Coordinates of C-alpha atoms in Angstrom, one line a residue:
X3 CA -74.5 -15.1 20.2
X4 CA -77.2 -13.1 18.7
X5 CA -76.0 -9.8 17.0
X6 CA -77.8 -6.5 17.2
X7 CA -79.5 -7.0 13.7
X8 CA -80.9 -3.3 13.4
X9 CA -77.4 -1.7 14.4
X10 CA -75.7 -3.9 11.8
X11 CA -77.9 -3.7 8.9
X12 CA -77.7 0.0 9.0
X13 CA -74.1 -0.3 8.7
X14 CA -74.2 -2.7 5.9
X15 CA -76.7 -0.5 4.0
X16 CA -74.2 2.6 4.4
X17 CA -71.3 0.2 2.8
X18 CA -73.7 -0.9 0.0
X19 CA -74.4 2.7 -0.7
X20 CA -70.9 3.8 -0.6
X21 CA -70.1 0.7 -2.7
X22 CA -72.3 1.5 -5.3
X23 CA -71.4 5.2 -5.6
X24 CA -67.4 4.1 -5.8
X25 CA -68.7 1.9 -8.8
X26 CA -67.4 -1.2 -6.7
X27 CA -70.2 -3.6 -6.7
X28 CA -70.1 -7.5 -7.2
X29 CA -71.1 -10.8 -6.1
X30 CA -70.7 -9.5 -2.6
X31 CA -73.4 -6.8 -2.7
X32 CA -75.8 -9.4 -4.0
X33 CA -75.1 -12.0 -1.1
X34 CA -75.6 -8.8 1.5
X35 CA -79.0 -7.9 -0.3
X36 CA -80.1 -11.5 0.2
X37 CA -78.9 -11.8 3.8
X38 CA -80.3 -8.3 4.9
X39 CA -83.7 -9.6 6.0
X40 CA -82.1 -12.3 8.2
X41 CA -79.6 -9.6 9.5
X42 CA -82.2 -7.1 10.5
X43 CA -84.0 -9.9 12.7
X44 CA -80.6 -10.7 14.4
X45 CA -80.7 -14.2 12.4
X46 CA -77.3 -14.5 11.6
X47 CA -74.2 -15.7 13.6
X48 CA -71.2 -13.6 14.6
X49 CA -69.1 -15.7 11.9
X50 CA -71.6 -15.1 9.3
X51 CA -71.7 -11.4 10.2
X52 CA -67.7 -11.1 10.1
X53 CA -67.5 -12.9 6.6
X54 CA -70.1 -10.5 5.2
X55 CA -68.2 -7.5 6.5
X56 CA -65.1 -8.6 5.1
X57 CA -66.5 -9.4 2.0
X58 CA -68.0 -5.7 1.7
X59 CA -64.7 -4.1 3.0
X60 CA -61.7 -5.6 0.7
X61 CA -58.3 -3.9 1.1
X62 CA -59.0 -1.9 -2.0
X63 CA -61.8 -0.1 -0.6
X64 CA -60.1 0.8 2.6
X65 CA -59.3 4.4 1.9
X66 CA -62.6 5.1 0.4
X67 CA -64.4 3.4 3.2
X68 CA -62.2 5.6 5.8
X69 CA -62.8 8.8 4.2
X70 CA -66.4 8.6 3.4
X71 CA -68.3 5.9 5.2
X72 CA -68.9 8.7 7.9
X73 CA -71.1 10.4 5.4
X74 CA -73.3 7.5 4.6
X75 CA -74.1 6.4 8.4
X76 CA -77.7 7.1 9.5
X77 CA -77.9 7.0 13.3
X78 CA -81.7 7.3 12.9
X79 CA -81.5 3.7 11.3
X80 CA -79.4 2.0 13.9
X81 CA -82.1 1.4 16.6
X82 CA -83.2 3.1 19.5
X83 CA -80.4 3.4 21.4
X84 CA -78.4 5.0 18.7
X85 CA -81.2 7.8 18.1
X86 CA -81.3 8.2 22.2
X87 CA -77.5 8.9 22.0
X88 CA -77.5 11.1 19.2
X89 CA -79.9 13.6 20.9
X90 CA -77.3 13.7 24.2
X91 CA -76.5 17.0 25.6
X92 CA -72.9 16.0 25.2
X93 CA -70.4 13.2 24.9
X94 CA -70.2 12.8 28.5
X95 CA -73.8 11.9 28.9
X96 CA -73.8 9.8 25.6
X97 CA -70.8 7.8 27.1
X98 CA -72.7 7.2 30.5
X99 CA -75.6 5.9 28.5
X100 CA -73.7 3.6 26.3
X101 CA -72.0 2.2 29.4
X102 CA -75.4 1.6 31.0
X103 CA -76.9 -0.2 27.8
X104 CA -74.1 -1.4 26.1
X105 CA -75.8 -4.7 25.3
X106 CA -78.0 -3.2 22.9
X107 CA -75.0 -1.8 21.3
X108 CA -72.2 -4.5 21.4
X109 CA -74.8 -7.4 22.2
X110 CA -72.2 -8.8 24.7
X111 CA -70.9 -7.6 28.3
X112 CA -67.6 -6.3 26.6
X113 CA -66.7 -4.2 29.6
X114 CA -67.2 -0.7 27.9
X115 CA -66.1 1.8 30.3
X116 CA -64.3 5.6 30.6
X117 CA -62.5 7.3 33.0
X118 CA -60.6 10.5 33.2
X119 CA -57.0 10.7 34.0
X120 CA -55.7 14.5 34.4
X121 CA -56.8 16.2 31.1
X122 CA -57.2 12.7 29.3
X123 CA -60.1 10.7 28.8
X124 CA -59.5 7.0 28.5
X125 CA -62.3 4.9 26.5
X126 CA -62.2 1.1 26.2
X127 CA -63.8 -2.1 26.0
X128 CA -62.7 -5.7 25.2
X129 CA -62.0 -6.8 21.8
X130 CA -64.0 -9.3 20.3
X131 CA -63.5 -12.4 18.0
X132 CA -63.4 -10.2 14.8
X133 CA -61.1 -7.2 14.3
X134 CA -63.1 -6.0 11.5
X135 CA -66.3 -5.4 13.6
X136 CA -64.5 -4.0 16.5
X137 CA -63.0 -1.1 14.4
X138 CA -66.3 -0.3 12.7
X139 CA -67.6 0.1 16.3
X140 CA -64.8 2.5 16.9
X141 CA -65.6 4.3 13.2
X142 CA -69.3 4.7 14.3
X143 CA -68.4 6.0 17.9
X144 CA -66.1 8.6 16.3
X145 CA -69.0 9.5 14.1
X146 CA -71.1 10.0 17.0
X147 CA -68.7 12.0 19.1
X148 CA -68.3 14.2 16.0
X149 CA -71.9 14.7 15.3
X150 CA -72.2 15.6 19.0
X151 CA -69.3 17.8 19.6
X152 CA -68.4 18.9 15.9
X153 CA -66.2 17.8 13.2
X154 CA -62.8 18.7 15.0
X155 CA -63.2 16.0 17.5
X156 CA -60.3 13.5 17.3
X157 CA -58.9 10.9 19.2
X158 CA -55.6 11.6 20.3
X159 CA -54.3 7.8 20.5
X160 CA -55.7 4.3 20.0
X161 CA -55.1 0.7 20.7
X162 CA -56.3 -2.4 18.8
X163 CA -55.4 -6.1 18.4
X164 CA -54.9 -5.4 14.9
X165 CA -53.4 -1.9 14.4
X166 CA -52.8 -1.9 10.6
X167 CA -56.5 -2.6 10.0
X168 CA -57.3 0.2 12.3
X169 CA -55.0 2.4 10.7
X170 CA -56.5 1.6 7.1
X171 CA -59.8 2.3 8.1
X172 CA -59.7 5.3 10.4
X173 CA -56.4 6.8 8.9
X174 CA -58.5 9.4 6.7
X175 CA -60.4 10.6 9.7
X176 CA -57.9 10.7 12.5
X177 CA -54.2 10.9 12.5
X178 CA -54.1 9.8 15.9
X179 CA -51.2 7.1 16.4
X180 CA -52.5 3.6 16.8
X181 CA -50.9 1.1 18.8
X182 CA -51.4 -2.5 19.5
X183 CA -53.1 -3.9 22.5
X184 CA -55.2 -6.6 23.3
X185 CA -58.3 -4.5 23.9
X186 CA -59.9 -1.6 22.1
X187 CA -59.0 1.7 23.6
X188 CA -58.8 5.2 22.5
X189 CA -57.9 8.6 24.5
X190 CA -59.2 12.3 24.0
X191 CA -59.1 15.6 25.7
X192 CA -61.5 15.9 28.6
X193 CA -62.9 19.3 27.4
X194 CA -64.6 17.4 24.6
X195 CA -66.7 15.7 27.3
X196 CA -68.7 18.9 28.1
X197 CA -68.8 20.3 24.7
X198 CA -72.5 21.2 24.3
X199 CA -74.3 19.5 21.3
X200 CA -76.5 21.4 18.9
X201 CA -78.2 18.1 18.3
X202 CA -79.5 17.9 22.0
X203 CA -83.4 17.1 21.8
X204 CA -85.2 16.6 25.1
X205 CA -88.4 15.6 23.5
X206 CA -86.8 12.4 21.6
X207 CA -85.0 11.3 24.7
X208 CA -88.2 11.3 26.9
X209 CA -90.0 9.5 24.2
X210 CA -87.2 6.9 23.8
X211 CA -86.5 6.6 27.5
X212 CA -89.4 4.3 28.3
X213 CA -88.1 1.6 25.8
X214 CA -84.4 2.1 27.1
X215 CA -85.4 1.6 30.6
X216 CA -86.4 -1.9 29.9
X217 CA -82.8 -2.8 29.1
X218 CA -81.2 -3.9 32.6
X219 CA -77.8 -2.1 33.4
X220 CA -74.6 -4.0 33.2
X221 CA -73.4 -4.2 36.6
X222 CA -69.5 -4.3 37.4
X223 CA -70.2 -7.8 38.6
X224 CA -71.9 -8.8 35.3
X225 CA -69.0 -7.3 33.5
X226 CA -66.4 -9.3 35.6
X227 CA -68.5 -12.4 35.1
X228 CA -68.4 -11.9 31.7
X229 CA -64.5 -12.0 31.7
X230 CA -64.6 -15.0 34.0
X231 CA -66.8 -16.5 31.1
X232 CA -64.2 -16.0 28.5
X233 CA -61.2 -17.7 30.4
X234 CA -60.7 -21.3 29.9
X235 CA -59.1 -21.8 33.6
X236 CA -60.8 -19.1 35.6
X237 CA -59.2 -20.9 38.8
X238 CA -55.9 -19.3 38.0
X239 CA -57.1 -15.5 37.3
X240 CA -55.4 -12.8 38.9
X241 CA -57.1 -9.4 39.8
X242 CA -54.8 -7.5 37.8
X243 CA -55.3 -9.2 34.5
X244 CA -59.1 -8.7 35.2
X245 CA -58.6 -4.9 35.6
X246 CA -56.9 -5.0 32.5
X247 CA -59.5 -6.7 30.6
X248 CA -61.8 -4.0 32.0
X249 CA -59.5 -1.0 30.7
X250 CA -58.8 -0.2 34.6
X251 CA -55.8 0.3 36.5
X252 CA -55.3 -2.4 39.6
X253 CA -56.2 0.4 41.8
X254 CA -59.4 1.7 40.2
X255 CA -60.4 -1.7 39.8
X256 CA -60.1 -2.1 43.7
X257 CA -61.7 1.0 44.1
X258 CA -64.9 0.1 42.3
X259 CA -65.1 -3.1 43.7
X260 CA -65.0 -1.8 47.2
X261 CA -67.9 0.9 46.2
X262 CA -70.2 -2.0 45.1
X263 CA -69.3 -3.8 48.5
X264 CA -67.8 -6.9 46.1
X265 CA -64.4 -8.5 46.5
X266 CA -62.5 -10.2 43.8
X267 CA -62.0 -13.3 45.6
X268 CA -65.6 -13.8 46.7
X269 CA -66.6 -13.1 42.8
X270 CA -64.1 -15.4 41.4
X271 CA -64.9 -18.3 44.0
X272 CA -68.6 -18.3 43.7
X273 CA -68.3 -18.1 39.7
X274 CA -65.6 -21.2 40.0
X275 CA -67.8 -23.4 42.1
X276 CA -71.4 -22.5 40.3
X277 CA -69.6 -23.6 37.1
X278 CA -68.2 -26.7 39.1
X279 CA -71.7 -27.6 40.4
X280 CA -73.2 -27.4 36.7
X281 CA -70.6 -29.5 35.3
X282 CA -70.8 -32.3 38.1
X283 CA -74.6 -32.1 38.2
X284 CA -74.6 -32.8 34.3
X285 CA -72.2 -36.0 35.0
X286 CA -68.6 -34.6 34.4
X287 CA -65.8 -36.3 35.9
X288 CA -64.1 -34.7 38.8
X289 CA -60.6 -35.2 37.3
X290 CA -62.0 -33.5 34.2
X291 CA -63.9 -30.4 35.8
X292 CA -61.0 -29.7 38.1
X293 CA -58.6 -29.7 35.2
X294 CA -60.9 -27.4 33.1
X295 CA -61.4 -24.8 35.9
X296 CA -57.9 -24.7 36.4
X297 CA -57.1 -26.3 39.8
X298 CA -53.6 -27.8 40.2
X299 CA -55.2 -31.1 41.1
X300 CA -58.3 -33.1 41.8
X301 CA -57.7 -33.2 45.8
X302 CA -57.5 -29.1 46.1
X303 CA -60.7 -29.0 43.9
X304 CA -62.4 -31.4 46.2
X305 CA -61.5 -29.5 49.0
X306 CA -62.2 -26.2 47.8
X307 CA -66.0 -27.4 46.6
X308 CA -66.3 -28.8 50.2
X309 CA -65.6 -25.9 51.8
X310 CA -67.9 -23.7 49.3
X311 CA -71.0 -25.9 48.7
X312 CA -70.6 -28.4 52.0
X313 CA -70.9 -31.3 49.7
X314 CA -68.2 -32.8 47.8
X315 CA -67.9 -33.7 44.1
X316 CA -68.9 -37.1 44.5
X317 CA -72.0 -36.3 46.3
X318 CA -72.8 -33.5 43.3
X319 CA -72.2 -36.3 40.7
X320 CA -74.4 -38.7 42.4
X321 CA -77.4 -36.3 42.9
X322 CA -77.0 -35.4 39.2
X323 CA -77.0 -39.0 38.3
X324 CA -80.0 -39.8 40.3
X325 CA -81.8 -37.0 38.3
X326 CA -80.7 -37.6 34.9
X327 CA -81.5 -41.5 34.8
X328 CA -85.0 -41.0 36.8
X329 CA -87.7 -40.7 34.2
X330 CA -86.2 -37.5 32.7
X331 CA -85.8 -35.8 36.0
X332 CA -82.6 -34.2 34.4
X333 CA -85.0 -31.4 33.4
X334 CA -85.2 -30.3 37.0
X335 CA -81.3 -29.0 36.4
X336 CA -82.5 -26.9 33.5
X337 CA -85.2 -25.4 35.5
X338 CA -82.9 -24.4 38.0
X339 CA -80.4 -23.0 35.7
X340 CA -83.0 -20.7 34.7
X341 CA -84.2 -19.5 37.9
X342 CA -84.2 -15.8 38.3
X343 CA -81.3 -14.5 40.9
X344 CA -82.3 -13.7 44.5
X345 CA -82.9 -9.8 44.8
X346 CA -80.0 -7.7 45.8
X347 CA -81.6 -6.9 49.1
X348 CA -81.7 -10.5 50.0
X349 CA -78.1 -11.1 49.0
X350 CA -77.0 -8.2 51.2
X351 CA -79.0 -9.7 54.2
X352 CA -77.2 -13.0 53.5
X353 CA -73.5 -11.4 53.8
X354 CA -74.4 -10.2 57.1
X355 CA -72.6 -12.0 60.0
X356 CA -75.1 -14.4 61.9
X357 CA -73.3 -13.3 65.2
X358 CA -72.9 -9.5 65.1
X359 CA -75.6 -8.6 62.8
X360 CA -78.0 -5.7 64.5
X361 CA -81.6 -4.6 64.0
X362 CA -80.3 -1.3 62.5
X363 CA -78.2 -3.1 59.9
X364 CA -81.0 -5.2 58.7
X365 CA -83.3 -2.4 58.7
X366 CA -80.9 0.2 56.6
X367 CA -81.0 -2.8 53.9
X368 CA -84.7 -3.2 54.0
X369 CA -85.4 0.3 53.9
X370 CA -83.5 0.8 50.7
X371 CA -86.0 -1.6 49.1
X372 CA -89.6 -0.6 49.3
X373 CA -91.0 -3.3 47.5
X374 CA -89.4 -5.7 49.7
X375 CA -90.1 -3.9 52.8
X376 CA -93.9 -4.0 51.7
X377 CA -93.7 -7.6 51.0
X378 CA -91.9 -8.2 54.6
X379 CA -94.8 -6.0 56.3
X380 CA -97.3 -7.9 54.6
X381 CA -95.9 -11.4 55.8
X382 CA -95.4 -10.0 59.3
X383 CA -99.0 -9.3 59.3
X384 CA -100.4 -12.7 58.8
X385 CA -101.9 -14.5 61.5
X386 CA -99.0 -17.2 61.5
X387 CA -96.5 -14.4 62.8
X388 CA -98.9 -13.0 65.7
X389 CA -100.2 -9.7 66.2
X390 CA -99.7 -7.4 63.2
X391 CA -96.8 -5.2 63.6
X392 CA -97.1 -1.6 63.7
X393 CA -93.4 -0.5 62.5
X394 CA -90.7 -2.2 60.3
X395 CA -88.8 -2.8 63.6
X396 CA -91.8 -4.7 65.2
X397 CA -92.1 -6.8 62.0
X398 CA -88.3 -7.6 62.0
X399 CA -87.7 -8.3 65.8
X400 CA -91.1 -9.4 67.2
X401 CA -93.2 -11.1 64.3
X402 CA -90.1 -12.7 62.3
X403 CA -87.3 -12.6 64.6
X404 CA -83.9 -10.8 64.0
X405 CA -82.3 -14.2 64.2
X406 CA -84.6 -15.8 61.4
X407 CA -84.7 -12.7 59.1
X408 CA -82.1 -14.1 56.6
X409 CA -83.7 -17.4 56.0
X410 CA -87.0 -15.7 56.2
X411 CA -86.2 -13.1 53.4
X412 CA -84.9 -16.1 51.1
X413 CA -88.4 -17.9 51.7
X414 CA -90.5 -14.7 50.5
X415 CA -88.2 -14.0 47.8
X416 CA -88.7 -17.4 46.5
X417 CA -92.5 -17.0 46.6
X418 CA -92.3 -13.4 45.0
X419 CA -89.8 -15.0 42.1
X420 CA -91.5 -18.0 41.4
X421 CA -95.3 -17.4 42.2
X422 CA -96.2 -16.7 38.4
X423 CA -94.6 -19.8 37.3
X424 CA -96.1 -22.2 39.9
X425 CA -98.7 -24.7 39.3
X426 CA -99.8 -25.0 43.0
X427 CA -103.1 -23.5 44.1
X428 CA -101.7 -21.8 47.3
X429 CA -98.0 -20.9 47.5
X430 CA -98.3 -18.6 50.1
X431 CA -99.9 -21.1 52.4
X432 CA -97.3 -23.4 51.3
X433 CA -94.5 -20.9 52.2
X434 CA -96.4 -20.5 56.0
X435 CA -96.2 -24.2 56.6
X436 CA -92.3 -23.9 56.3
X437 CA -92.2 -21.4 58.6
X438 CA -94.8 -23.1 61.0
X439 CA -92.5 -26.2 60.9
X440 CA -89.7 -24.1 62.5
X441 CA -92.3 -22.8 65.2
X442 CA -93.3 -26.4 65.6
X443 CA -89.6 -27.4 66.4
X444 CA -89.0 -24.7 68.8
X445 CA -92.5 -25.3 71.1
X446 CA -92.5 -29.1 71.0
X447 CA -89.1 -30.7 70.6
X448 CA -87.1 -31.5 73.5
X449 CA -84.5 -28.9 74.7
X450 CA -81.5 -30.6 73.8
X451 CA -82.2 -30.5 70.4
X452 CA -82.7 -26.5 70.1
X453 CA -80.4 -23.5 69.4
X454 CA -79.0 -25.1 66.4
X455 CA -78.4 -22.7 63.4
X456 CA -78.0 -25.8 61.1
X457 CA -81.5 -27.3 62.2
X458 CA -83.0 -23.7 61.8
X459 CA -81.8 -24.0 58.5
X460 CA -83.0 -27.3 57.7
X461 CA -86.5 -26.2 58.9
X462 CA -86.7 -23.1 57.1
X463 CA -84.9 -24.1 53.8
X464 CA -85.6 -27.7 53.6
X465 CA -88.7 -27.8 51.6
X466 CA -87.9 -24.9 49.1
X467 CA -87.7 -27.6 46.3
X468 CA -91.5 -27.6 46.4
X469 CA -91.3 -24.3 44.3
X470 CA -89.2 -26.2 41.9
X471 CA -91.2 -29.3 41.7
X472 CA -94.3 -27.2 41.4
X473 CA -92.8 -24.9 38.9
X474 CA -94.7 -24.7 35.4
X475 CA -91.5 -25.8 33.6
X476 CA -90.9 -28.9 35.4
X477 CA -91.6 -32.0 33.3
X478 CA -93.6 -33.8 35.8
X479 CA -95.4 -31.1 37.4
X480 CA -98.7 -32.5 36.5
X481 CA -98.1 -35.6 38.0
X482 CA -96.7 -33.8 41.0
X483 CA -100.0 -32.3 41.5
X484 CA -102.0 -35.4 41.1
X485 CA -100.0 -37.0 43.9
X486 CA -100.5 -34.2 46.0
X487 CA -104.3 -34.0 45.5
X488 CA -104.4 -37.9 46.1
X489 CA -102.1 -38.0 49.2
X490 CA -103.5 -38.2 52.7
X491 CA -100.6 -36.6 54.2
X492 CA -97.4 -34.7 53.2
X493 CA -95.4 -37.7 54.1
X494 CA -97.4 -39.8 51.4
X495 CA -96.8 -37.1 49.0
X496 CA -93.0 -37.3 49.7
X497 CA -93.0 -41.0 49.3
X498 CA -95.0 -40.7 46.2
X499 CA -92.5 -38.5 44.5
X500 CA -89.5 -41.0 45.6
X501 CA -91.3 -44.0 44.4
X502 CA -92.4 -42.5 41.2
X503 CA -89.8 -39.9 40.1
X504 CA -86.8 -41.1 42.3
X505 CA -87.0 -37.8 43.8
X506 CA -85.7 -36.3 47.4
X507 CA -87.1 -32.8 48.2
X508 CA -84.3 -32.4 50.2
X509 CA -81.6 -33.3 47.6
X510 CA -83.3 -30.9 45.1
X511 CA -83.4 -28.1 47.6
X512 CA -79.7 -28.1 47.7
X513 CA -79.8 -27.4 43.7
X514 CA -81.7 -24.3 44.4
X515 CA -79.6 -23.0 47.4
X516 CA -76.1 -23.6 45.3
X517 CA -77.9 -21.7 42.5
X518 CA -78.7 -18.7 44.8
X519 CA -75.4 -18.8 46.5
X520 CA -76.6 -20.2 49.8
X521 CA -73.7 -22.6 50.4
X522 CA -71.9 -24.2 53.4
X523 CA -73.0 -27.2 55.5
X524 CA -76.3 -26.7 55.0
X525 CA -76.1 -28.7 51.7
X526 CA -74.4 -31.7 53.5
X527 CA -77.2 -31.6 56.2
X528 CA -79.6 -31.7 53.2
X529 CA -77.8 -34.6 51.6
X530 CA -78.1 -36.8 54.7
X531 CA -81.9 -36.0 55.0
X532 CA -82.2 -37.6 51.7
X533 CA -80.6 -41.0 53.0
X534 CA -83.1 -42.1 55.7
X535 CA -81.2 -45.3 56.0
X536 CA -77.9 -44.0 56.9
X537 CA -76.8 -43.6 60.5
X538 CA -76.0 -39.7 60.0
X539 CA -79.6 -39.2 58.5
X540 CA -81.2 -41.0 61.4
X541 CA -79.7 -38.9 64.0
X542 CA -82.3 -37.6 66.2
X543 CA -82.3 -33.8 65.0
X544 CA -82.9 -35.0 61.3
X545 CA -85.6 -37.1 62.5
X546 CA -87.4 -34.3 64.3
X547 CA -86.8 -32.2 61.4
X548 CA -88.7 -34.5 59.1
X549 CA -91.4 -35.0 61.6
X550 CA -92.1 -31.2 62.1
X551 CA -92.1 -30.5 58.0
X552 CA -94.5 -33.5 57.7
X553 CA -96.8 -32.4 60.6
X554 CA -96.5 -28.6 59.8
X555 CA -97.3 -29.0 56.0
X556 CA -100.0 -31.8 56.7
X557 CA -101.7 -29.5 59.1
X558 CA -102.0 -26.5 57.4
X559 CA -102.6 -27.9 54.0
X560 CA -104.3 -31.4 54.4
X561 CA -105.9 -30.5 58.0
X562 CA -105.1 -31.3 61.6
X563 CA -107.1 -34.6 61.5
X564 CA -104.5 -35.8 58.8
X565 CA -101.7 -34.4 61.0
X566 CA -102.7 -36.5 64.0
X567 CA -102.7 -39.6 61.7
X568 CA -99.0 -38.7 60.9
X569 CA -97.8 -38.1 64.5
X570 CA -98.8 -41.8 65.0
X571 CA -96.0 -42.9 62.3
X572 CA -93.2 -40.8 64.3
X573 CA -92.8 -43.7 67.0
X574 CA -89.0 -42.3 67.9
X575 CA -90.3 -38.9 69.3
X576 CA -90.2 -38.9 73.2
X577 CA -93.3 -38.9 75.4
X578 CA -93.2 -35.4 76.2
X579 CA -92.7 -34.2 72.3
X580 CA -95.6 -36.3 71.5
X581 CA -97.9 -34.8 74.2
X582 CA -96.7 -31.1 73.2
X583 CA -97.5 -32.0 69.4
X584 CA -100.9 -33.4 70.3
X585 CA -101.5 -30.0 72.2
X586 CA -100.5 -27.8 69.4
X587 CA -102.9 -29.9 66.9
X588 CA -105.7 -29.6 69.4
X589 CA -105.2 -25.6 69.5

């Protein structure tokens, strides 16, 4: 993990100055001076930092460091965040800012948080791999609090994995009792939170606010997932243990989850199965993955995965195997892994129940995101969706369709997220063709194939992988574009991808959907569409989905004459279906 070099180099320089004044210089100082440049650039590891600090803080200097280091610390040398914190109105404002931007200070999602219980403030964070760095963090934080609230500020109690070390390095500054615990925690009186700082400087804060704004806030979800990452067998985790790691009571953790409309079971389930998909696609054996994640046996793991993703472990391994051994296609897995997450607005829409969601619910979610709302209105105003809407309600209910809004939101967001990384010349038109395929199916296919939510998802989601195939980081993107330019139709392009790269567009779409948390039977259906020679894939609805995709994309991007040629290849369509498609192409 890359460390916060500016922060730690300031602490190391303070230690070097103290050691020089204490006439305690040796080879450790020489090594530290040689490492300073690499340290400032964040070019040393956690282990190297730990070894460096240990060499500069021998037991013989503990009392001197505890008593005097605070006088050598210079917050102005510790980076943007430290300077901003030192200019805060009070400790309360300082801690709120530090909690939001803790990655700049700790360089890991350590779950730093503080809460008030009566007259006492509880401040805590997850301990790292090096006890000394944790104690030095606490030392600097104590120094920051005294800078803001005065030299009489003190912790009332403290907890640390190595309390003896904490007593040695903090004992000269604080006589508070220090107890053993698996996290770093301290308490202090609540009146210190609002004690005004004489160093408050609005101009400094305003000047630095822009730099801090570029640092993403650490959400509760991200902090919980960080804890999941650190556990060997996450499937065995319980809510109370995660609450403890966050420094919260079980009740407080449940309240925070509820406030952010999260559930512990859903977060854990999504995390476990995301990791399972990664391991299986990379070729991991089902039994090994089940054991690694903490499942009791393979059967329970396979059942849980199938319920979540819609496909079983064997199918995921087979898909990963196809990608890994077909001319470098394994790189697609890396591209998928680094795709940006769906916007929170879209994630919230996906959580609505298909059978009970209302226009008011959808509008309330979209209203909270002006950027997405503008994008939605812009999309609904395209000729593909009929008369331009005058209001958001018209855009959702009339142009886009309330029943389709969740799938369309994913498509539009995918376009937003990936346009700048795409090598395809007109991504908006490609997305439009996916929507047209759904319209084509509804207007032209026989009525006994209509009204299936699964079919609608296949039509709207099925070709999402084209954004992956045309992604600038895809190793064969140039070859894919060459095939596109030299194909006479979309169907011919798909066949060329399969022949040259062993790639199925539907199977690759399932990778994207799994990455974005769109799970369930849709992935099983996509898998079936990949196997056109099987009885399941040749079922009438699947055949018509492929036909509508081919005709819609070909008509939109290759021309209607080319689409008429494609229509002639779909001999299993009924006469009425062929007539309706012919009329549509003539319109």
